[in-house]
Amino acid sequence: MTADRLPPTGAPATVAETAQPVLGAGTATTPTELASAAAGQPLVETDPEQPPLQAAVAVAALAAVRDELERNSMRRNASPAAAPAASPESKNVLLIGVDGTNLSKVLSDPANANFFTLIQESTTAPSSIVGHTTISNPSWTSILTGFWGERTGVINNIFTPWTYDNYPTVFNQLEGAHGNGIQTTAIANWDVIAAIAAAGANRADTVHYIGPESSWAASDDLVGSVTGATIAAADRDVANFVFSYFVGVDEAGHAYGGGSQEYTDALLNFDRNLGLIMQQVRDWEAVNGETWTVILVTDHGHQPQRGLGHGFQSPDETGTFVVVRGEGFGGSGPGNGLINLQYEIVDVTPTVVTLFGGTVRPGSDGTSMTELTNNVRPIDNDDALRAALQDIIGMNGYPDIATDVTLGIRTIFASVPYFLVDIVDGIVGGLKAVAGQNIFLVSFLAGAAVGPVEFIGDLGYVVTNFAAQIVARITGVTGASIFPLWPPAAPDFAPYDPDQLITMVAVCGDPSAAAATQCPASIAV
C-alpha cells in the first residue's frame, strides 16, 4: 500500500473498537484470550497457515478492522509476499460482478447453494464501502481501476470516457503489459460496464453487450450463457481474463426493494447462472489441466424498501463483498472456506494484475489481495461460516453524522444531471420512434423536435453538472472537474447477433479453425 492512499471521507461511528490488551491480574490480556473467556465453543480453529483465533467473539472483534486507521495499518503491515508470476495456476482469471447484492440476503437463503459452495472453497471478505458513495458507476470504476471515486472523479452513472485515460482499467493494464499473450473479454448487460471495458488505450479484446431482453432475468441468463461459452472456448495456449457482469439483482432492488420476493428471486436466478458458469470452469480445468482464479464481487448493497435503492450510507447500502477462489485463496474444495477482513472492492484490479505477473500501479488505492493474508478458518464450514459472516455484516454501521450528511448531499447533486440525461434520452428516443413511423406531418414534426430537445437537455446538463462537480469537489472528490462542459456521448453498442456469437464460440475459440476464418478483434453483441 502506498503512502498516499486516501481514506474514505469518514470512518464508521457505530463499529466496535478493536480489542486492546487488558492489564491486571487474572484478566485476559489479548483479543484471543478475551474471546476464549467470553465463549465456550470455538468457532474458528487454529490453522498452521492462519491466525489462531478461537471463538465467535474473536471473529466479531476482527470486524473492527473496518475502522479505517486500523485497517490501513494492517494493510501496511501485511506480509510483503511477492506477487505470483503468471503461471499455469494463475494465467486464467474470471471476475464475476453481480450488481447491488446484499451478502446477508444470500446467506439467509439456503437455496443459494452455488453461491455458498463458492464461498466454501474460497476466501470471503464481507467488506463495506462506508465513507464512499454507493452509486454504481463510481464503485465499478473503483473495482475496474483500483482507485476510489474520490480520485477518479466519477460521481454518478454517466459514462465519462476520458476517466480511463488517466485511470487505466484492468483491461488496459493487462493488454498493455501482455498484448497478444492474453485474451481479455467482457460480458455485461449494462452498457456503462461494456463502455468501460471498451475505453482507454489497449481496450478489451472482446466486449459483449447484452440488452434487456424480455426481462432482466432473461438478460442475466444470456450473460450466463455467453460467459459459459467464453470459458468453454478459452485457449489454453494464452492467458485468459474474463469479466462477467450481471445487473438483474440490482434492477429487482430498484423496482421492488431489497427486501422483496422479487429481489430474492433475482438472487436465485443469479445463483443458478453462477452454478452453470462454475461447472464450465471445472469442466475446462479438468480437460486442460489448468486452473482459473475466480473473483466474485458486488459494488454496493440495497435498501430493503422500494425507492431510490442505494446511493446513501445505510449499512444495507454500504455492505459489499469480495470472494476469491484459486491458488492461495482456499480453493482446495468445499470445507475450506476462509474469511478475510482486509479485502476491499478496490483491491480487485491490483489483484488481477499481479496474478498475471504485473505490478500494482503507483498511487493505487487498492492492494493485491495476494499480500493480505490475515485469514481465519471456521471449524464448521457450513453453519459457523454462515454465522460468522452474518455476525460481521451485522457490525456494519453508519459513518459519523458529518460524513453521512456530506455524502448524502453529494449523491443528491450528482444524481440530478444523470436523471436529466436519462429523461431527455427517453424523450428523444420516443421522438425518433415516431419520426420513423412515417405518419403524415406527425413524423415530420417529431423528427424536427429532436434537435431542439437535445440542445435544451444538453444545456440543462451543463448547468446541473456544474453544480454537481462543485459540490463533489467541496465534499472530497479531488478528481471532480466541470470540463468537458458538454455531456459525453452515451454508450453505443450493436444489437445482439446470435450468429456472430456462434462464430466466436465455435470457430474463433478454436485456433485451428480460426486460422481459416476472419475472426473479429472485438465483438459487441
Coordinates of C-alpha atoms in Angstrom, one line a residue:
M1 CA 0.0 0.0 0.0
T2 CA 1.3 3.4 -0.9
A3 CA 1.7 6.3 1.4
D4 CA -0.7 8.5 -0.5
R5 CA -3.6 6.0 -0.1
L6 CA -6.7 8.1 0.6
P7 CA -9.0 7.0 3.4
P8 CA -12.8 7.3 2.9
T9 CA -14.5 10.6 3.7
G10 CA -15.2 9.4 7.2
A11 CA -14.8 6.4 9.5
P12 CA -17.8 4.5 10.8
A13 CA -19.1 5.6 14.1
T14 CA -21.0 2.5 15.2
V15 CA -18.4 -0.2 14.6
A16 CA -16.9 -1.5 17.7
E17 CA -13.3 -0.6 18.5
T18 CA -10.5 -3.1 18.0
A19 CA -9.9 -5.1 21.2
Q20 CA -6.8 -4.0 23.1
P21 CA -4.8 -5.8 25.7
V22 CA -6.3 -5.6 29.2
L23 CA -3.9 -5.2 32.1
G24 CA -4.4 -6.6 35.6
A25 CA -4.0 -9.8 37.4
G26 CA -6.4 -12.6 36.5
T27 CA -7.7 -10.9 33.3
A28 CA -7.4 -11.8 29.7
T29 CA -4.6 -9.8 28.0
T30 CA -5.1 -10.4 24.3
P31 CA -8.1 -10.4 21.9
T32 CA -7.8 -14.2 21.7
E33 CA -7.9 -14.6 25.4
L34 CA -10.8 -12.2 25.7
A35 CA -12.7 -14.2 23.1
S36 CA -11.9 -17.5 24.8
A37 CA -13.2 -16.2 28.1
A38 CA -16.4 -15.0 26.5
A39 CA -17.4 -18.0 24.5
G40 CA -17.2 -21.7 25.4
Q41 CA -17.4 -23.2 22.0
P42 CA -14.7 -22.2 19.4
L43 CA -16.0 -21.0 16.0
V44 CA -12.7 -20.9 14.2
E45 CA -9.8 -23.4 14.5
T46 CA -6.1 -22.9 14.6
D47 CA -4.7 -23.5 11.2
P48 CA -1.0 -23.9 10.5
E49 CA -1.2 -21.1 8.0
Q50 CA -3.9 -19.0 9.6
P51 CA -4.0 -16.8 12.8
P52 CA -5.0 -18.8 15.9
L53 CA -8.4 -17.3 16.6
Q54 CA -10.6 -19.4 18.9
A55 CA -14.1 -18.1 19.2
A56 CA -17.0 -16.2 17.7
V57 CA -16.2 -13.1 19.7
A58 CA -12.7 -13.2 18.2
V59 CA -14.2 -13.1 14.7
A60 CA -16.5 -10.3 15.7
A61 CA -13.6 -8.4 17.1
L62 CA -11.8 -8.7 13.8
A63 CA -14.7 -6.8 12.2
A64 CA -13.4 -3.7 13.9
V65 CA -10.7 -3.7 11.3
R66 CA -13.1 -1.6 9.4
D67 CA -12.1 1.3 11.5
E68 CA -10.1 2.8 8.6
L69 CA -7.0 3.7 10.5
E70 CA -6.7 0.2 11.9
R71 CA -7.4 -1.3 8.6
N72 CA -4.9 0.8 6.8
S73 CA -2.3 -0.2 9.4
M74 CA -3.0 -3.9 8.8
R75 CA -2.6 -3.4 5.1
R76 CA 0.6 -1.5 5.5
N77 CA 2.0 -4.3 7.7
A78 CA 0.7 -7.2 5.7
S79 CA 3.2 -9.8 4.8
P80 CA 5.1 -8.5 1.8
A81 CA 4.7 -11.7 -0.2
A82 CA 5.9 -11.3 -3.7
A83 CA 3.2 -11.2 -6.3
P84 CA 3.0 -14.6 -8.1
A85 CA 4.2 -14.6 -11.6
A86 CA 2.0 -15.7 -14.4
S87 CA 1.9 -19.5 -14.3
P88 CA -0.5 -22.4 -15.1
E89 CA -2.1 -21.7 -11.7
S90 CA -2.8 -18.0 -12.3
K91 CA -2.9 -17.5 -16.1
N92 CA -6.7 -17.7 -16.2
V93 CA -8.9 -15.3 -14.2
L94 CA -12.7 -15.0 -14.1
L95 CA -14.1 -11.9 -12.5
I96 CA -17.9 -12.1 -11.9
G97 CA -19.7 -8.9 -10.9
V98 CA -23.2 -9.0 -9.5
D99 CA -24.6 -5.6 -9.1
G100 CA -26.4 -4.4 -5.9
T101 CA -26.2 -7.6 -3.9
N102 CA -26.6 -7.9 -0.2
L103 CA -24.5 -10.8 1.1
S104 CA -26.7 -11.2 4.1
K105 CA -29.7 -12.0 1.8
V106 CA -27.6 -14.6 0.0
L107 CA -26.5 -16.3 3.3
S108 CA -30.0 -16.2 4.8
D109 CA -31.5 -18.3 1.9
P110 CA -30.1 -21.9 1.7
A111 CA -31.4 -22.1 -1.8
N112 CA -28.4 -20.0 -2.9
A113 CA -26.4 -23.2 -2.9
N114 CA -24.0 -22.4 -5.7
F115 CA -23.1 -19.1 -4.2
F116 CA -22.4 -20.7 -0.8
T117 CA -20.5 -23.6 -2.5
L118 CA -18.1 -21.0 -4.0
I119 CA -17.8 -19.3 -0.5
Q120 CA -16.9 -22.7 1.0
E121 CA -14.0 -23.2 -1.4
S122 CA -12.8 -19.5 -1.3
T123 CA -11.7 -16.7 0.9
T124 CA -14.6 -14.3 1.5
A125 CA -14.5 -10.7 2.7
P126 CA -17.8 -9.3 4.0
S127 CA -16.5 -5.8 3.3
S128 CA -18.0 -2.3 3.4
I129 CA -17.6 0.9 1.4
V130 CA -18.9 3.1 4.2
G131 CA -17.4 6.5 3.7
H132 CA -17.6 6.2 -0.1
T133 CA -20.5 6.7 -2.4
T134 CA -22.9 3.8 -3.1
I135 CA -23.7 4.7 -6.7
S136 CA -22.9 2.0 -9.2
N137 CA -20.6 3.7 -11.8
P138 CA -18.2 5.1 -9.2
S139 CA -18.0 1.7 -7.4
W140 CA -17.5 -0.3 -10.6
T141 CA -14.9 2.2 -11.8
S142 CA -13.1 1.6 -8.5
I143 CA -13.3 -2.2 -9.0
L144 CA -12.0 -2.0 -12.5
T145 CA -9.2 0.6 -11.9
G146 CA -8.1 0.2 -8.3
F147 CA -8.8 3.8 -7.5
W148 CA -11.7 5.2 -5.4
G149 CA -14.2 7.5 -6.9
E150 CA -12.8 10.4 -4.9
R151 CA -9.7 10.1 -7.1
T152 CA -11.2 9.2 -10.5
G153 CA -13.8 11.9 -10.3
V154 CA -16.7 9.6 -11.3
I155 CA -19.7 10.7 -9.2
N156 CA -22.7 9.3 -11.0
N157 CA -23.8 6.8 -13.6
I158 CA -22.9 9.0 -16.6
F159 CA -20.1 7.3 -18.6
T160 CA -17.1 9.6 -19.0
P161 CA -14.6 8.0 -21.4
W162 CA -11.8 10.4 -20.5
T163 CA -11.7 9.0 -17.0
Y164 CA -9.9 5.9 -18.2
D165 CA -7.2 7.8 -20.0
N166 CA -6.0 8.9 -16.5
Y167 CA -7.0 5.8 -14.6
P168 CA -6.5 2.8 -16.9
T169 CA -8.8 -0.2 -16.4
V170 CA -7.8 -3.7 -15.7
F171 CA -8.3 -4.4 -19.4
N172 CA -5.9 -1.5 -20.4
Q173 CA -3.3 -2.7 -17.9
L174 CA -3.4 -6.3 -19.0
E175 CA -3.5 -5.6 -22.7
G176 CA -0.7 -3.1 -22.4
A177 CA 1.5 -5.5 -20.5
H178 CA 0.8 -8.7 -22.3
G179 CA -0.6 -7.8 -25.8
N180 CA -1.3 -10.9 -27.9
G181 CA -0.3 -13.1 -24.9
I182 CA -3.6 -12.5 -23.2
Q183 CA -7.2 -12.7 -24.3
T184 CA -9.4 -10.2 -22.4
T185 CA -13.2 -10.4 -22.6
A186 CA -16.1 -8.5 -21.0
I187 CA -19.7 -9.7 -21.0
A188 CA -22.2 -7.2 -19.5
N189 CA -25.9 -6.3 -19.6
W190 CA -25.4 -2.7 -18.5
D191 CA -24.0 -0.5 -21.4
V192 CA -21.9 1.6 -19.0
I193 CA -19.9 -1.5 -18.0
A194 CA -19.4 -2.5 -21.6
A195 CA -18.3 1.0 -22.4
I196 CA -15.7 1.0 -19.6
A197 CA -14.3 -2.3 -21.0
A198 CA -14.0 -0.6 -24.4
A199 CA -12.5 2.6 -23.1
G200 CA -8.9 3.8 -22.8
A201 CA -5.8 2.7 -24.6
N202 CA -5.4 -1.1 -25.1
R203 CA -9.1 -1.8 -24.6
A204 CA -10.6 -5.3 -24.0
D205 CA -10.2 -7.7 -27.0
T206 CA -13.8 -8.7 -26.9
V207 CA -16.8 -6.8 -25.5
H208 CA -20.2 -8.5 -25.4
Y209 CA -23.1 -6.1 -24.6
I210 CA -26.3 -8.0 -23.7
G211 CA -29.5 -6.0 -24.0
P212 CA -32.5 -6.1 -21.6
E213 CA -34.2 -8.9 -23.5
S214 CA -37.8 -9.8 -22.4
S215 CA -36.8 -9.3 -18.7
W216 CA -33.8 -8.7 -16.7
A217 CA -33.8 -12.3 -15.6
A218 CA -33.6 -13.4 -19.2
S219 CA -30.9 -10.9 -19.8
D220 CA -28.9 -12.3 -16.9
D221 CA -29.4 -15.8 -18.3
L222 CA -27.9 -14.7 -21.6
V223 CA -24.9 -13.1 -19.7
G224 CA -24.5 -16.5 -18.0
S225 CA -24.7 -18.4 -21.3
V226 CA -22.2 -16.2 -23.1
T227 CA -19.9 -16.4 -20.1
G228 CA -20.1 -20.2 -20.1
A229 CA -19.4 -20.3 -23.8
T230 CA -16.5 -18.0 -23.4
I231 CA -15.0 -20.2 -20.7
A232 CA -15.5 -23.3 -22.8
A233 CA -13.8 -21.7 -25.8
A234 CA -10.8 -20.3 -23.8
D235 CA -7.5 -21.0 -25.4
R236 CA -5.1 -22.7 -23.0
D237 CA -2.1 -21.5 -25.0
V238 CA -2.7 -17.9 -23.9
A239 CA -3.6 -16.2 -20.7
N240 CA -7.3 -15.5 -20.3
F241 CA -9.2 -12.8 -18.4
V242 CA -13.0 -12.8 -18.4
F243 CA -15.2 -10.2 -16.7
S244 CA -18.9 -11.2 -16.5
Y245 CA -21.4 -8.6 -15.2
F246 CA -25.0 -9.3 -14.0
V247 CA -27.4 -6.4 -13.5
G248 CA -30.6 -8.3 -12.7
V249 CA -30.4 -8.3 -8.9
D250 CA -29.9 -4.5 -8.8
E251 CA -32.8 -3.9 -11.2
A252 CA -35.0 -6.0 -9.0
G253 CA -33.9 -4.0 -6.0
H254 CA -34.7 -0.7 -7.7
A255 CA -38.1 -1.9 -8.9
Y256 CA -39.3 -3.7 -5.8
G257 CA -36.8 -3.2 -2.9
G258 CA -34.0 -5.3 -1.5
G259 CA -36.4 -6.9 1.0
S260 CA -38.9 -8.1 -1.7
Q261 CA -39.6 -11.5 -3.1
E262 CA -38.6 -10.3 -6.5
Y263 CA -35.1 -9.4 -5.1
T264 CA -34.9 -12.9 -3.6
D265 CA -35.9 -14.4 -6.9
A266 CA -33.3 -12.4 -8.8
L267 CA -30.6 -13.7 -6.4
L268 CA -31.8 -17.3 -7.0
N269 CA -31.6 -16.7 -10.8
F270 CA -28.1 -15.4 -10.5
D271 CA -27.2 -18.3 -8.2
R272 CA -28.4 -20.7 -11.0
N273 CA -26.2 -18.9 -13.5
L274 CA -23.3 -18.9 -11.2
G275 CA -23.6 -22.7 -10.9
L276 CA -23.6 -23.1 -14.6
I277 CA -20.6 -20.9 -15.0
M278 CA -18.7 -22.7 -12.3
Q279 CA -19.5 -26.0 -13.9
Q280 CA -18.0 -24.8 -17.1
V281 CA -14.9 -23.6 -15.2
R282 CA -14.5 -27.0 -13.5
D283 CA -15.0 -28.9 -16.8
W284 CA -12.4 -26.7 -18.5
E285 CA -10.0 -27.2 -15.7
A286 CA -10.4 -31.0 -15.9
V287 CA -9.8 -31.1 -19.6
N288 CA -6.9 -28.6 -19.8
G289 CA -5.1 -29.3 -16.6
E290 CA -5.0 -25.7 -15.6
T291 CA -7.0 -23.7 -13.1
W292 CA -9.0 -20.5 -13.0
T293 CA -8.8 -17.9 -10.2
V294 CA -12.4 -16.8 -9.7
I295 CA -13.3 -13.5 -8.1
L296 CA -16.9 -12.6 -7.2
V297 CA -17.7 -9.0 -6.2
T298 CA -20.5 -6.5 -5.8
D299 CA -20.5 -2.7 -6.0
H300 CA -22.9 -1.9 -3.2
G301 CA -26.0 -3.3 -1.4
H302 CA -29.6 -2.3 -1.5
Q303 CA -32.2 -0.7 0.8
P304 CA -34.9 -3.2 1.8
Q305 CA -37.8 -0.8 0.8
R306 CA -38.7 0.2 -2.7
G307 CA -37.4 3.7 -3.6
L308 CA -34.0 5.0 -4.6
G309 CA -32.4 1.7 -3.8
H310 CA -28.9 2.9 -2.9
G311 CA -26.7 6.0 -3.0
F312 CA -26.6 6.8 0.7
Q313 CA -24.8 5.4 3.8
S314 CA -27.1 2.8 5.4
P315 CA -25.4 -0.5 6.2
D316 CA -27.7 -2.2 3.7
E317 CA -26.3 0.1 1.0
T318 CA -22.6 0.1 2.0
G319 CA -22.3 -3.6 2.5
T320 CA -20.2 -5.3 -0.2
F321 CA -18.2 -8.5 -0.6
V322 CA -15.2 -10.0 -2.3
V323 CA -15.0 -13.8 -2.8
V324 CA -11.8 -15.3 -4.2
R325 CA -11.3 -18.9 -5.3
G326 CA -7.9 -20.0 -6.5
E327 CA -4.4 -21.0 -5.6
G328 CA -3.6 -19.3 -2.3
F329 CA -7.2 -18.3 -1.7
G330 CA -8.6 -21.6 -0.3
G331 CA -9.9 -23.4 -3.4
S332 CA -9.0 -26.9 -2.3
G333 CA -12.6 -27.9 -2.2
P334 CA -15.7 -27.5 -0.1
G335 CA -15.0 -27.3 3.6
N336 CA -12.0 -25.0 3.3
G337 CA -13.7 -21.6 3.2
L338 CA -11.7 -18.7 4.8
I339 CA -12.7 -15.3 6.0
N340 CA -10.6 -12.2 5.4
L341 CA -11.4 -8.7 6.8
Q342 CA -8.9 -6.8 4.8
Y343 CA -10.1 -7.2 1.2
E344 CA -11.9 -4.3 -0.3
I345 CA -13.6 -3.9 -3.7
V346 CA -10.8 -1.5 -4.8
D347 CA -8.3 -4.4 -4.4
V348 CA -9.7 -6.3 -7.4
T349 CA -7.7 -4.8 -10.2
P350 CA -4.4 -4.8 -8.3
T351 CA -5.0 -8.5 -7.6
V352 CA -5.8 -9.4 -11.2
V353 CA -2.8 -7.5 -12.5
T354 CA -0.4 -9.3 -10.0
L355 CA -1.9 -12.7 -10.7
F356 CA -0.8 -12.2 -14.3
G357 CA 2.7 -11.3 -13.2
G358 CA 2.3 -7.5 -13.3
T359 CA 2.8 -4.8 -10.7
V360 CA 0.3 -2.5 -9.0
R361 CA 0.1 1.0 -10.4
P362 CA 1.8 3.6 -8.3
G363 CA -0.5 5.5 -6.1
S364 CA -3.3 2.9 -6.4
D365 CA -5.9 2.9 -3.6
G366 CA -6.1 -0.9 -3.9
T367 CA -3.7 -3.6 -2.8
S368 CA -3.1 -7.0 -4.3
M369 CA -5.1 -9.5 -2.2
T370 CA -2.1 -11.9 -2.5
E371 CA -0.5 -9.7 0.2
L372 CA -3.5 -9.5 2.5
T373 CA -3.1 -12.9 4.2
N374 CA -4.7 -12.4 7.6
N375 CA -7.4 -15.1 7.2
V376 CA -9.4 -17.2 9.7
R377 CA -11.0 -20.6 9.1
P378 CA -14.3 -21.5 10.8
I379 CA -14.3 -25.1 12.2
D380 CA -17.8 -25.9 10.8
N381 CA -17.7 -24.8 7.2
D382 CA -21.5 -24.6 7.0
D383 CA -23.3 -23.2 10.0
A384 CA -20.4 -21.5 11.6
L385 CA -19.2 -20.0 8.3
R386 CA -22.6 -18.5 7.6
A387 CA -23.0 -17.3 11.2
A388 CA -19.5 -15.7 11.3
L389 CA -20.1 -13.9 8.0
Q390 CA -23.6 -12.7 9.2
D391 CA -22.2 -11.5 12.5
I392 CA -19.5 -9.5 10.8
I393 CA -22.1 -8.0 8.4
G394 CA -24.2 -7.1 11.4
M395 CA -21.5 -5.0 12.8
N396 CA -21.5 -2.7 9.8
G397 CA -22.7 0.8 10.8
Y398 CA -23.2 4.3 9.6
P399 CA -20.4 6.8 9.2
D400 CA -20.2 9.8 11.5
I401 CA -23.0 12.3 11.1
A402 CA -20.9 14.8 9.2
T403 CA -19.8 12.2 6.6
D404 CA -23.3 10.8 6.3
V405 CA -24.7 14.3 5.5
T406 CA -21.8 15.2 3.3
L407 CA -22.2 12.1 1.1
G408 CA -25.9 12.4 1.0
I409 CA -25.6 15.9 -0.3
R410 CA -23.1 14.7 -2.9
T411 CA -25.4 11.9 -4.0
I412 CA -28.4 14.3 -4.5
F413 CA -26.4 16.8 -6.6
A414 CA -24.6 14.1 -8.6
S415 CA -27.9 12.4 -9.4
V416 CA -29.6 15.4 -10.9
P417 CA -27.6 15.6 -14.2
Y418 CA -27.8 11.8 -14.6
F419 CA -31.6 11.7 -14.2
L420 CA -31.9 14.7 -16.5
V421 CA -29.8 12.9 -19.2
D422 CA -31.9 9.7 -18.7
I423 CA -35.2 11.6 -19.1
V424 CA -34.0 13.5 -22.2
D425 CA -32.7 10.4 -23.8
G426 CA -36.1 8.8 -23.2
I427 CA -37.9 11.7 -24.8
V428 CA -35.5 11.8 -27.8
G429 CA -35.9 8.0 -28.3
G430 CA -39.6 8.4 -28.3
L431 CA -39.5 11.2 -30.9
K432 CA -37.2 9.2 -33.1
A433 CA -39.5 6.3 -32.9
V434 CA -42.5 8.4 -34.0
A435 CA -40.4 10.0 -36.8
G436 CA -39.6 6.6 -38.2
Q437 CA -43.3 5.6 -38.5
N438 CA -43.9 7.9 -41.5
I439 CA -47.1 9.3 -40.0
F440 CA -48.2 12.3 -42.1
L441 CA -47.0 15.6 -40.6
V442 CA -46.6 14.0 -37.1
S443 CA -43.4 12.1 -38.0
F444 CA -42.0 15.3 -39.6
L445 CA -42.7 17.3 -36.5
A446 CA -41.3 14.6 -34.2
G447 CA -38.1 14.5 -36.3
A448 CA -37.8 18.3 -36.3
A449 CA -38.2 18.4 -32.5
V450 CA -35.2 16.0 -31.8
G451 CA -32.5 18.7 -32.2
P452 CA -34.1 21.3 -30.0
V453 CA -34.9 18.8 -27.3
E454 CA -31.3 17.5 -27.3
F455 CA -30.0 21.1 -27.2
I456 CA -32.2 22.0 -24.2
G457 CA -31.2 18.8 -22.5
D458 CA -27.5 19.5 -23.1
L459 CA -27.9 23.0 -21.6
G460 CA -29.6 21.5 -18.6
Y461 CA -26.8 19.0 -18.2
V462 CA -24.2 21.8 -18.3
V463 CA -25.9 23.7 -15.5
T464 CA -26.7 20.8 -13.2
N465 CA -23.3 19.1 -13.8
F466 CA -21.5 22.3 -13.0
A467 CA -23.3 22.4 -9.6
A468 CA -22.7 18.7 -9.0
Q469 CA -19.0 18.9 -9.7
I470 CA -18.6 21.9 -7.4
V471 CA -20.4 20.1 -4.6
A472 CA -18.3 16.9 -5.3
R473 CA -15.1 18.9 -5.1
I474 CA -16.2 20.5 -1.8
T475 CA -17.1 17.1 -0.4
G476 CA -13.7 15.5 -1.1
V477 CA -13.7 14.4 -4.8
T478 CA -10.3 15.6 -5.8
G479 CA -10.9 14.3 -9.4
A480 CA -14.0 16.4 -9.8
S481 CA -14.0 18.7 -12.9
I482 CA -16.5 20.8 -14.7
F483 CA -14.7 20.1 -18.0
P484 CA -15.6 18.9 -20.6
L485 CA -18.7 21.1 -20.3
W486 CA -20.9 19.3 -22.9
P487 CA -22.3 15.9 -22.0
P488 CA -20.4 12.8 -23.3
A489 CA -22.0 10.6 -25.9
A490 CA -24.0 7.7 -24.5
P491 CA -22.5 4.2 -24.9
D492 CA -23.5 2.8 -28.3
F493 CA -23.2 -0.9 -29.0
A494 CA -24.5 -3.0 -31.9
P495 CA -27.6 -5.2 -31.2
Y496 CA -27.2 -8.8 -30.2
D497 CA -26.3 -11.0 -33.1
P498 CA -26.6 -14.8 -32.3
D499 CA -24.7 -15.8 -35.5
Q500 CA -21.8 -13.6 -34.6
L501 CA -21.7 -15.1 -31.1
I502 CA -21.9 -18.7 -32.5
T503 CA -18.9 -17.8 -34.8
M504 CA -16.9 -16.5 -31.9
V505 CA -17.5 -19.6 -29.7
A506 CA -17.4 -22.4 -32.3
V507 CA -14.8 -21.1 -34.6
C508 CA -12.7 -18.2 -33.2
G509 CA -12.3 -20.1 -29.9
D510 CA -10.6 -23.0 -31.9
P511 CA -7.1 -21.9 -33.0
S512 CA -7.1 -24.4 -35.9
A513 CA -10.4 -23.3 -37.2
A514 CA -9.7 -19.6 -36.6
A515 CA -6.7 -19.7 -38.8
A516 CA -9.0 -20.2 -41.8
T517 CA -11.7 -17.7 -40.6
Q518 CA -11.6 -13.9 -40.3
C519 CA -12.3 -13.5 -36.6
P520 CA -13.2 -10.1 -35.3
A521 CA -10.8 -8.4 -32.9
S522 CA -13.7 -7.2 -30.9
I523 CA -17.3 -8.3 -30.9
A524 CA -20.1 -6.2 -29.5
V525 CA -23.4 -8.2 -29.2

